[in-house]
Coordinates of C-alpha atoms and ligand atoms in Angstrom, one line a residue:
M1 CA 68.7 227.9 194.2
E2 CA 71.9 229.0 192.5
L3 CA 71.7 227.8 188.9
G4 CA 75.2 228.5 187.9
L5 CA 74.2 230.5 184.8
K6 CA 76.1 233.7 185.5
G7 CA 78.2 234.8 182.5
K8 CA 76.8 232.1 180.1
V9 CA 75.8 233.2 176.6
A10 CA 72.3 232.3 175.4
L11 CA 70.7 232.7 172.0
V12 CA 66.9 232.7 172.2
T13 CA 64.9 232.8 168.9
G14 CA 61.6 234.6 168.8
S15 CA 62.6 236.7 171.8
S16 CA 60.8 239.9 170.8
R17 CA 57.6 238.8 172.5
G18 CA 55.6 235.9 174.1
I19 CA 57.4 232.8 175.4
G20 CA 60.7 233.7 173.8
R21 CA 60.8 237.1 175.4
G22 CA 60.0 235.5 178.8
I23 CA 62.7 232.9 178.4
A24 CA 65.3 235.7 177.4
L25 CA 64.3 237.8 180.5
G26 CA 64.4 234.7 182.7
L27 CA 67.9 233.8 181.6
A28 CA 69.1 237.4 181.9
E29 CA 67.8 237.4 185.4
Q30 CA 70.0 234.4 186.1
G31 CA 73.0 236.4 184.8
C32 CA 73.2 235.1 181.2
D33 CA 74.3 237.4 178.3
L34 CA 71.6 237.3 175.6
M35 CA 71.5 237.3 171.8
L36 CA 67.9 238.4 171.0
T37 CA 66.4 237.7 167.6
A38 CA 63.1 237.9 165.7
R39 CA 62.0 240.2 162.8
D40 CA 60.7 243.2 164.7
V41 CA 63.8 245.2 165.6
K42 CA 61.9 247.8 167.7
A43 CA 60.4 245.0 169.9
L44 CA 63.8 243.4 170.3
E45 CA 65.3 246.7 171.3
D46 CA 62.6 247.0 174.0
V47 CA 63.6 243.6 175.4
A48 CA 67.3 244.6 175.2
Q49 CA 66.5 247.8 177.1
A50 CA 64.6 245.8 179.8
I51 CA 67.7 243.6 180.2
R52 CA 70.1 246.6 180.3
A53 CA 67.9 248.2 183.0
K54 CA 68.8 245.3 185.2
Q55 CA 72.5 245.6 184.4
G56 CA 72.4 242.6 182.0
K57 CA 74.2 242.4 178.6
S58 CA 72.4 241.7 175.4
A59 CA 72.7 242.1 171.6
V60 CA 70.0 242.3 169.0
R61 CA 70.0 240.7 165.5
A62 CA 66.7 241.1 163.5
L63 CA 66.2 238.6 160.7
D64 CA 63.7 236.2 159.2
L65 CA 64.6 232.7 160.3
R66 CA 62.7 231.2 157.3
E67 CA 65.6 232.5 155.1
P68 CA 68.1 229.6 154.4
S69 CA 71.1 231.9 155.3
A70 CA 69.6 233.3 158.5
A71 CA 71.0 230.6 160.9
E72 CA 74.6 231.1 159.7
T73 CA 74.3 234.9 159.9
L74 CA 72.8 234.7 163.4
V75 CA 75.5 232.3 164.8
E76 CA 78.2 234.5 163.2
A77 CA 76.7 237.5 165.1
V78 CA 76.8 235.5 168.3
R79 CA 80.5 234.6 167.7
H80 CA 81.3 238.2 166.9
E81 CA 79.4 239.7 169.9
F82 CA 80.2 237.2 172.6
G83 CA 82.9 234.9 171.3
G84 CA 81.0 231.7 172.1
L85 CA 77.7 230.1 173.0
D86 CA 76.5 228.0 175.9
I87 CA 72.7 227.9 175.4
L88 CA 70.5 227.8 172.3
V89 CA 66.7 228.0 172.7
N90 CA 64.9 227.2 169.4
N91 CA 61.6 228.8 170.3
A92 CA 60.3 230.8 167.3
G93 CA 57.4 229.2 165.6
A94 CA 54.0 229.9 164.1
T95 CA 51.8 227.6 162.2
K96 CA 48.5 228.2 160.5
R97 CA 45.4 226.6 162.1
G98 CA 42.3 225.7 160.3
D99 CA 40.4 223.2 158.1
F100 CA 42.9 220.7 156.6
F101 CA 41.5 221.1 153.1
A102 CA 41.8 224.9 153.2
L103 CA 45.5 224.8 154.0
S104 CA 47.8 225.2 151.0
D105 CA 51.3 223.8 150.3
A106 CA 52.5 227.3 151.0
D107 CA 51.0 227.2 154.5
W108 CA 52.7 223.9 155.2
Q109 CA 56.0 225.1 153.8
D110 CA 55.8 228.3 155.9
G111 CA 55.1 226.4 159.1
Y112 CA 58.0 224.0 158.5
A113 CA 60.4 226.7 157.3
L114 CA 60.2 228.5 160.7
K115 CA 59.5 225.8 163.2
F116 CA 61.5 222.9 161.7
F117 CA 64.1 223.9 159.2
A118 CA 65.2 227.0 161.2
H119 CA 65.7 224.6 164.2
V120 CA 67.7 222.2 162.0
R121 CA 69.9 225.0 160.5
L122 CA 70.5 226.7 163.8
A123 CA 71.4 223.4 165.5
R124 CA 73.9 222.7 162.7
A125 CA 75.4 226.2 162.7
A126 CA 75.6 226.6 166.5
W127 CA 76.7 223.0 167.3
P128 CA 80.5 223.6 167.1
L129 CA 80.1 226.5 169.6
L130 CA 77.9 224.5 171.9
K131 CA 80.3 221.6 171.7
E132 CA 83.2 223.8 172.5
R133 CA 81.5 224.9 175.8
R134 CA 79.6 221.7 176.5
G135 CA 76.4 223.7 176.2
A136 CA 72.7 223.0 176.1
L137 CA 70.0 223.2 173.4
I138 CA 66.3 223.5 174.2
A139 CA 63.6 223.1 171.6
I140 CA 60.1 224.5 172.2
G141 CA 57.6 222.2 170.7
G142 CA 53.9 222.0 171.9
T143 CA 51.5 219.5 173.3
S144 CA 49.8 219.3 169.9
G145 CA 52.7 217.1 168.9
R146 CA 51.6 214.6 171.5
K147 CA 47.8 215.1 171.0
P148 CA 47.4 215.9 167.3
E149 CA 44.1 217.4 166.2
K150 CA 42.3 218.0 162.9
Q151 CA 42.2 221.8 163.2
F152 CA 46.0 222.0 163.9
T153 CA 47.5 219.6 161.3
I154 CA 50.6 221.7 160.6
G155 CA 51.4 222.6 164.2
S156 CA 50.8 219.0 165.4
S157 CA 53.0 217.5 162.7
V158 CA 55.8 220.0 163.1
N159 CA 55.8 219.7 166.9
A160 CA 56.1 215.9 166.6
A161 CA 59.0 216.4 164.1
V162 CA 60.7 218.8 166.6
A163 CA 60.5 216.1 169.3
A164 CA 62.0 213.5 166.9
F165 CA 64.7 215.8 165.9
T166 CA 65.5 216.5 169.6
K167 CA 66.0 212.8 170.1
C168 CA 68.4 212.6 167.1
L169 CA 70.4 215.6 168.3
A170 CA 70.5 214.2 171.9
D171 CA 72.1 211.1 170.5
L172 CA 74.7 213.2 168.8
G173 CA 75.0 215.2 172.0
K174 CA 76.1 212.1 173.9
Q175 CA 79.4 212.0 171.9
D176 CA 79.8 215.8 171.7
G177 CA 78.9 216.8 175.2
V178 CA 75.9 219.0 174.2
R179 CA 72.7 218.5 176.3
V180 CA 69.5 218.5 174.2
N181 CA 66.0 218.5 175.5
C182 CA 62.5 219.5 174.3
I183 CA 59.6 221.2 176.1
H184 CA 56.0 220.8 175.0
P185 CA 54.0 223.6 176.4
S186 CA 50.2 223.6 176.5
L187 CA 48.2 226.9 176.3
V188 CA 50.5 229.8 177.5
E189 CA 49.2 233.3 178.0
T190 CA 50.6 235.2 175.0
E191 CA 49.1 237.6 172.5
R192 CA 47.8 234.7 170.4
Q193 CA 45.8 233.2 173.3
W194 CA 44.5 236.7 174.3
R195 CA 43.3 237.2 170.7
R196 CA 41.4 233.9 170.9
I197 CA 39.9 234.8 174.3
R198 CA 38.9 238.3 173.2
G199 CA 37.3 236.9 170.1
E200 CA 35.2 234.4 172.1
V201 CA 34.2 237.1 174.6
E202 CA 33.0 239.3 171.7
R203 CA 31.2 236.4 170.0
T204 CA 29.4 235.2 173.0
G205 CA 29.1 238.3 175.3
E206 CA 30.2 236.1 178.2
P207 CA 32.6 237.4 180.8
E208 CA 36.3 236.9 180.2
A209 CA 36.8 234.7 183.3
K210 CA 34.1 232.4 182.1
I211 CA 35.7 232.0 178.7
R212 CA 39.1 231.4 180.2
A213 CA 37.7 228.7 182.5
Q214 CA 35.9 227.1 179.5
F215 CA 39.0 227.0 177.3
C216 CA 41.1 225.5 180.2
R217 CA 38.3 222.9 180.9
E218 CA 38.1 222.0 177.2
A219 CA 41.9 221.5 176.9
G220 CA 42.0 219.7 180.3
L221 CA 44.3 222.2 182.0
I222 CA 44.3 223.3 185.7
R223 CA 45.0 226.9 184.4
Y224 CA 46.6 228.7 181.5
G225 CA 50.4 228.7 181.6
T226 CA 52.4 231.9 181.9
V227 CA 55.6 232.8 180.0
E228 CA 57.3 232.7 183.5
D229 CA 56.2 229.1 183.9
V230 CA 58.1 228.2 180.7
A231 CA 61.0 230.6 181.5
N232 CA 61.6 229.1 184.9
F233 CA 61.6 225.6 183.5
V234 CA 64.0 226.5 180.8
S235 CA 66.4 228.2 183.2
F236 CA 66.4 225.1 185.4
I237 CA 66.9 222.6 182.5
V238 CA 69.9 224.5 181.0
S239 CA 71.5 224.9 184.4
S240 CA 74.1 223.0 186.3
R241 CA 71.3 221.6 188.5
A242 CA 69.9 219.5 185.7
T243 CA 72.9 217.9 184.0
W244 CA 71.4 214.4 184.0
L245 CA 68.4 215.5 181.9
H246 CA 69.2 214.6 178.3
G247 CA 67.1 213.8 175.3
A248 CA 63.9 214.4 177.2
T249 CA 60.6 215.6 175.7
L250 CA 58.8 217.2 178.6
D251 CA 55.1 218.1 178.8
L252 CA 54.8 221.5 180.6
D253 CA 51.0 221.5 180.3
G254 CA 49.0 222.0 183.5
G255 CA 47.8 218.4 183.2
E256 CA 46.7 218.4 179.6
I257 CA 48.3 215.2 178.4
P258 CA 46.7 212.4 180.4
V259 CA 48.8 209.5 179.0
L260 CA 52.3 208.1 179.6
Ligands
NAP301 N1 51.5 230.3 173.3 C1 51.1 229.1 173.4 O1 50.0 228.8 173.9 C2 52.0 228.0 172.8 C3 51.6 226.6 173.1 C4 52.4 225.6 172.7 C5 53.6 225.9 172.0 N2 53.9 227.2 171.7 C6 55.1 227.4 170.9 O2 56.0 228.3 171.7 C7 56.7 229.1 170.7 C8 56.5 230.6 171.0 O3 55.1 230.8 171.0 P1 54.5 232.2 171.4 O4 53.1 232.0 171.7 O5 55.4 232.9 172.3 O6 54.5 232.9 169.9 P2 54.4 234.5 169.5 O7 53.9 235.3 170.7 O8 53.7 234.5 168.2 O9 55.9 234.8 169.3 C9 56.6 234.2 168.2 C10 58.0 234.8 168.2 O10 58.7 234.3 167.0 C11 59.1 235.4 166.2 N3 59.0 235.0 164.8 C12 57.8 234.8 164.1 N4 58.0 234.6 162.8 C13 59.4 234.7 162.6 C14 60.3 234.6 161.5 N5 59.8 234.3 160.3 N6 61.6 234.8 161.7 C15 62.1 235.0 163.0 N7 61.3 235.1 164.1 C16 60.0 235.0 163.9 C17 58.2 236.5 166.6 O11 58.7 237.8 166.4 P3 58.6 238.6 165.0 O12 57.1 238.6 164.6 O13 59.1 240.0 165.4 O14 59.5 238.0 164.0 C18 58.1 236.3 168.1 O15 59.2 236.8 168.8 C19 56.3 228.7 169.3 O16 57.1 227.7 168.8 C20 54.9 228.1 169.6 O17 54.6 227.1 168.6 C21 53.2 228.2 172.1

C-alpha cells in the first residue's frame, strides 16, 4: 500500500534505540527525511548510518529533552536542516517504577520532565511548522495510562496525562489542520523488557521461553509487541491513508486492555 510519505520530514524523539529507533527506520523506509534525537550521539549516528545505507536522508541533534530550552533548539535545527516539518513523533519517555512510598519528588519531576513537559514544549515549538504543512503529531503513551497500577504510579499518571493532552491538541488541530493521535503500546520488545526477562531467568533458572510466556499471560497479551509493530502502525496513522483518524487514543496492545 502506497502511504504517500515520500519526501515528508519527520522528527522522532528518542530515536537512538527501542521504539523510537524503529519508528524512525520505518518512516525512512517509506521515504521520509528524518531528524533523529536523543542524548547518545553515537547511537543516533548509527541510526543515521542505517538510514543513509538505504539512500535515506537524516540529521542528528543530541540533547536532553528535560531541559526547558531543548524543544526550541530542536525545532530550530529541523527548520535549518529541512526547512519545514510534516510529522512529529513524541516518543521519548522513561519513568521510574517501584513502591509508591519509595519514589521521591525528584523521580516524579524527572518522569514528567521528559514524558509530559517535553511533549508540551515540542508541540508548542513545532506547531507553526506542522500547521504550515497540515502535518501530523503522534504521542506514544502506554497502556498503563488506561490500566494504572501501584508499582507504576508515575508512568501510569504521565501516560494518562499524555492522552488528555492529545485530546486537547486534537481540538486545536481541527482549526489549524494538524492531525493529532496517541498510541498506547503494551509490552514491546526493547532493551528494558529484555532486562526484565533476563533478570527473571537468572532469578528463577527457568528457560527464557517460559518466562516470556509467563509475562505475556500475566499482562493478558497474545505475545510481546515488536518495535516494527509500533513503527508500521505509526507510518499508517501519519499517512495519507488515515486522514480521518483524529484525536484517537489507540491501544496497540496484543489484547491487554479488555474494556471499552
Ligand atoms: N517498551 C515498552 O514495553 C513500552 C510500553 C509502553 C510504552 N512505552 C513507551 O514508549 C516510549 C519508548 O519506549 P522504549 O521502550 O523504546 O524506551 P527506551 O528503549 O528506553 O528508549 C528511550 C529513548 O528515549 C531517549 N531518552 C531517554 N531520556 C532522554 C532525555 N532525557 N532526553 C532525550 N532523550 C531521552 C533514549 O535515548 P538516550 O538515552 O540516548 O537519551 C531512547 O532513545 C516511551 O515513551 C515508553 O514509555 C514503551
